[in-house]
Short mmCIF file of C-alpha atoms in Angstrom, two decimals:
data_model
loop_
_atom_site.label_atom_id
_atom_site.label_comp_id
_atom_site.label_asym_id
_atom_site.label_seq_id
_atom_site.Cartn_x
_atom_site.Cartn_y
_atom_site.Cartn_z
CA ASP J 1 132.51 -97.10 87.24
CA VAL J 2 129.63 -94.63 87.29
CA LYS J 3 130.40 -91.80 84.88
CA VAL J 4 127.24 -89.65 84.78
CA THR J 5 125.57 -89.26 88.14
CA GLN J 6 122.16 -87.76 88.74
CA SER J 7 121.71 -86.72 92.34
CA SER J 8 118.23 -88.15 92.90
CA ARG J 9 116.56 -91.26 91.53
CA TYR J 10 113.07 -90.28 92.70
CA LEU J 11 111.78 -86.86 93.64
CA VAL J 12 108.32 -85.67 94.72
CA LYS J 13 107.66 -81.93 94.73
CA ARG J 14 104.65 -79.69 95.17
CA THR J 15 103.19 -77.43 92.48
CA GLY J 16 104.90 -74.06 92.50
CA GLU J 17 108.12 -75.24 94.13
CA LYS J 18 111.49 -74.42 92.64
CA VAL J 19 113.20 -77.70 91.79
CA PHE J 20 116.87 -78.40 91.14
CA LEU J 21 118.04 -81.52 89.31
CA GLU J 22 121.78 -82.08 89.44
CA CYS J 23 124.03 -83.96 87.08
CA VAL J 24 127.76 -84.60 87.39
CA GLN J 25 130.08 -86.33 84.91
CA ASP J 26 133.67 -87.43 85.48
CA MET J 27 134.76 -87.96 81.87
CA ASP J 28 135.84 -84.39 81.11
CA HIS J 29 133.15 -84.14 78.42
CA GLU J 30 132.50 -80.76 76.89
CA ASN J 31 128.83 -81.31 76.01
CA MET J 32 126.06 -81.94 78.50
CA PHE J 33 122.34 -82.39 77.89
CA TRP J 34 119.02 -82.57 79.68
CA TYR J 35 116.21 -84.62 78.13
CA ARG J 36 112.83 -85.62 79.40
CA GLN J 37 111.55 -89.07 78.62
CA ASP J 38 107.82 -89.67 78.29
CA PRO J 39 106.01 -92.79 77.01
CA GLY J 40 105.00 -92.38 73.38
CA LEU J 41 106.99 -89.17 73.03
CA GLY J 42 110.51 -90.52 73.31
CA LEU J 43 113.32 -88.27 74.48
CA ARG J 44 112.87 -84.55 74.03
CA LEU J 45 115.75 -82.13 74.46
CA ILE J 46 115.23 -79.41 77.05
CA TYR J 47 118.61 -77.66 77.13
CA PHE J 48 122.19 -78.42 76.34
CA SER J 49 125.58 -76.89 77.06
CA TYR J 50 128.79 -77.15 75.05
CA ASP J 51 131.01 -75.25 77.46
CA VAL J 52 131.07 -73.75 80.94
CA LYS J 53 128.53 -70.93 81.25
CA MET J 54 127.24 -71.66 77.73
CA LYS J 55 123.76 -73.00 77.10
CA GLU J 56 121.37 -73.49 74.23
CA LYS J 57 117.66 -74.15 74.21
CA GLY J 58 116.44 -77.45 73.01
CA ASP J 59 112.97 -78.31 71.73
CA ILE J 60 111.01 -77.82 74.96
CA PRO J 61 112.77 -75.21 77.15
CA GLU J 62 109.63 -73.50 78.47
CA GLY J 63 109.41 -73.66 82.25
CA TYR J 64 113.04 -74.73 82.62
CA SER J 65 116.42 -73.11 83.01
CA VAL J 66 119.93 -74.50 83.38
CA SER J 67 123.22 -73.67 85.00
CA ARG J 68 126.74 -74.79 84.17
CA GLU J 69 129.28 -73.12 86.42
CA LYS J 70 131.80 -75.98 86.24
CA LYS J 71 132.62 -78.31 83.38
CA GLU J 72 131.55 -81.43 85.24
CA ARG J 73 128.21 -80.19 86.56
CA PHE J 74 125.01 -79.33 84.72
CA SER J 75 121.90 -78.37 86.67
CA LEU J 76 118.31 -78.29 85.47
CA ILE J 77 116.01 -75.86 87.26
CA LEU J 78 112.22 -75.91 87.25
CA GLU J 79 111.39 -72.34 88.22
CA SER J 80 107.85 -73.14 89.38
CA ALA J 81 107.02 -76.82 89.12
CA SER J 82 103.76 -77.81 87.49
CA THR J 83 102.04 -81.17 87.21
CA ASN J 84 102.78 -81.38 83.47
CA GLN J 85 106.46 -81.49 84.36
CA THR J 86 106.00 -84.87 85.99
CA SER J 87 108.39 -87.02 83.97
CA MET J 88 111.65 -88.94 83.83
CA TYR J 89 114.59 -86.59 83.35
CA LEU J 90 117.77 -87.87 81.76
CA CYS J 91 121.14 -86.18 81.81
CA ALA J 92 123.78 -87.06 79.23
CA SER J 93 127.27 -85.97 78.24
CA SER J 94 129.43 -86.32 75.14
CA LEU J 95 132.76 -85.31 73.70
CA SER J 96 132.99 -82.09 71.73
CA ARG J 97 133.65 -83.94 68.50
CA GLY J 98 129.97 -84.48 68.09
CA THR J 99 127.77 -87.48 68.37
CA TYR J 100 129.94 -90.22 66.81
CA TYR J 101 131.22 -91.54 70.14
CA GLY J 102 127.73 -91.48 71.55
CA TYR J 103 126.20 -90.06 74.64
CA THR J 104 126.76 -91.36 78.15
CA PHE J 105 123.51 -91.21 80.06
CA GLY J 106 122.75 -90.96 83.73
CA SER J 107 120.31 -93.31 85.40
CA GLY J 108 117.56 -90.71 85.39
CA THR J 109 115.49 -88.79 87.92
CA ARG J 110 111.81 -89.59 88.09
CA LEU J 111 110.10 -86.39 89.15
CA THR J 112 106.52 -86.31 90.37
CA VAL J 113 104.85 -82.94 90.86
CA VAL J 114 101.74 -83.08 93.03
CA ALA N 1 112.47 -80.15 59.65
CA GLN N 2 114.72 -82.80 61.15
CA ARG N 3 112.66 -85.61 62.54
CA VAL N 4 112.85 -89.27 63.53
CA THR N 5 109.79 -91.47 63.41
CA GLN N 6 109.39 -94.90 64.95
CA PRO N 7 105.93 -96.03 63.89
CA GLU N 8 105.57 -98.93 66.33
CA LYS N 9 105.14 -98.30 70.07
CA LEU N 10 105.25 -102.00 70.86
CA LEU N 11 106.59 -104.98 68.97
CA SER N 12 105.98 -108.43 70.34
CA VAL N 13 107.67 -111.54 68.90
CA PHE N 14 108.45 -115.06 69.99
CA LYS N 15 111.95 -116.23 70.83
CA GLY N 16 113.80 -117.31 67.70
CA ALA N 17 111.66 -115.21 65.35
CA PRO N 18 113.14 -112.45 63.21
CA VAL N 19 112.65 -108.91 64.41
CA GLU N 20 112.68 -105.57 62.60
CA LEU N 21 112.27 -102.27 64.40
CA LYS N 22 111.41 -99.50 62.00
CA CYS N 23 112.94 -96.05 61.89
CA ASN N 24 112.36 -93.31 59.35
CA TYR N 25 114.06 -89.95 59.34
CA SER N 26 113.77 -86.54 57.76
CA TYR N 27 117.05 -84.72 57.18
CA SER N 28 118.53 -82.54 54.47
CA GLY N 29 122.09 -83.66 53.96
CA SER N 30 124.06 -86.75 54.84
CA PRO N 31 122.59 -88.21 58.04
CA GLU N 32 124.36 -89.85 60.96
CA LEU N 33 122.05 -92.35 62.60
CA PHE N 34 122.20 -94.42 65.75
CA TRP N 35 120.25 -96.97 67.73
CA TYR N 36 120.12 -96.68 71.52
CA VAL N 37 118.72 -99.32 73.87
CA GLN N 38 117.38 -99.21 77.41
CA TYR N 39 117.02 -102.50 79.25
CA SER N 40 114.77 -102.70 82.27
CA ARG N 41 116.17 -100.68 85.19
CA GLN N 42 119.29 -99.78 83.23
CA ARG N 43 120.65 -96.65 81.63
CA LEU N 44 120.09 -95.75 78.04
CA GLN N 45 123.12 -96.89 76.05
CA LEU N 46 124.42 -96.80 72.52
CA LEU N 47 123.70 -100.00 70.59
CA LEU N 48 125.14 -99.21 67.19
CA ARG N 49 125.92 -96.43 64.74
CA HIS N 50 125.38 -96.64 61.01
CA ILE N 51 128.77 -95.21 60.10
CA SER N 52 130.54 -98.15 61.75
CA ARG N 53 128.56 -100.75 59.81
CA GLU N 54 128.84 -102.97 62.86
CA SER N 55 126.81 -105.81 64.29
CA ILE N 56 126.18 -105.66 68.02
CA LYS N 57 124.46 -108.49 69.93
CA GLY N 58 123.36 -109.86 66.55
CA PHE N 59 121.64 -106.61 65.56
CA THR N 60 122.36 -104.80 62.31
CA ALA N 61 120.95 -101.67 60.74
CA ASP N 62 121.31 -100.47 57.19
CA LEU N 63 120.90 -96.89 56.10
CA ASN N 64 118.59 -96.61 53.09
CA LYS N 65 118.81 -93.05 51.83
CA GLY N 66 116.22 -93.61 49.12
CA GLU N 67 113.59 -94.65 51.66
CA THR N 68 115.08 -92.44 54.43
CA SER N 69 115.07 -95.43 56.75
CA PHE N 70 117.39 -97.04 59.27
CA HIS N 71 115.60 -100.17 60.41
CA LEU N 72 117.11 -102.37 63.13
CA LYS N 73 117.12 -106.08 62.42
CA LYS N 74 117.97 -109.33 64.12
CA PRO N 75 117.40 -112.73 62.52
CA PHE N 76 116.66 -114.65 65.74
CA ALA N 77 115.30 -112.75 68.72
CA GLN N 78 116.30 -113.70 72.27
CA GLU N 79 114.41 -113.03 75.49
CA GLU N 80 117.24 -110.80 76.69
CA ASP N 81 116.58 -108.50 73.72
CA SER N 82 113.41 -107.29 75.43
CA ALA N 83 113.98 -103.56 75.96
CA MET N 84 113.09 -100.08 74.78
CA TYR N 85 114.81 -99.10 71.54
CA TYR N 86 115.33 -95.57 70.30
CA CYS N 87 116.48 -94.46 66.88
CA ALA N 88 118.44 -91.19 66.88
CA LEU N 89 119.63 -88.68 64.30
CA SER N 90 122.67 -86.48 64.74
CA SER N 91 122.11 -82.74 64.38
CA GLY N 92 125.33 -80.90 65.12
CA ARG N 93 126.31 -81.62 68.72
CA LYS N 94 122.91 -83.01 69.66
CA LEU N 95 120.79 -86.06 68.96
CA ILE N 96 117.17 -86.08 67.89
CA PHE N 97 115.41 -89.18 69.19
CA GLY N 98 112.39 -91.03 67.92
CA GLN N 99 109.41 -91.97 70.06
CA GLY N 100 110.86 -95.36 70.93
CA THR N 101 109.71 -98.94 70.33
CA GLU N 102 109.28 -101.42 73.13
CA LEU N 103 110.41 -104.86 72.05
CA SER N 104 108.95 -107.80 73.93
CA VAL N 105 110.38 -111.25 73.18
CA LYS N 106 108.19 -114.04 74.50
CA PRO N 107 109.51 -117.50 75.38
#
């Protein structure tokens, strides 16, 4: 019954490494999102995509990039990981009609950069 | 600027007490607002949306445009309500989330 799957639950990487976080959804949703979740800061949008090969910056895109080659898969890339990117990363998807039907979230990837 | 503010990081109540989680927003136009909930070790999920005027798990939320608020209320809190609650504002295809309020219901 899992609909949004994030490839890793926990990840530990070294400073300077290139990191890939993968997200796959099986609901044929057009929109996909990457947020980071930090205590006291809530969820902040990094990037989102409303179609294959389309992407838009969110509120905190610096240090990140994304890739959406197929409708069901949305990857978040940390070009050179830094300790301030230690966080919980949440992937979500939604229908193209906007936010009324809500987002479906993945279970999250807790990334630690050492 | 579009913004959602949840002024309380932590709200602690006893079982059976009323609970109100505050949410204020800043938005030019007619807002669409939501409450999301994350129980321990579970995914973030939609609790309710203002446009539906629904009550879910005993929770209700009323949009007050004059006060730009969308507070979440429940008359009698239960221990299973303990969770992280996020208020969210629709902006096109995306949601803007507040900082979150952790609700702790003590026995």
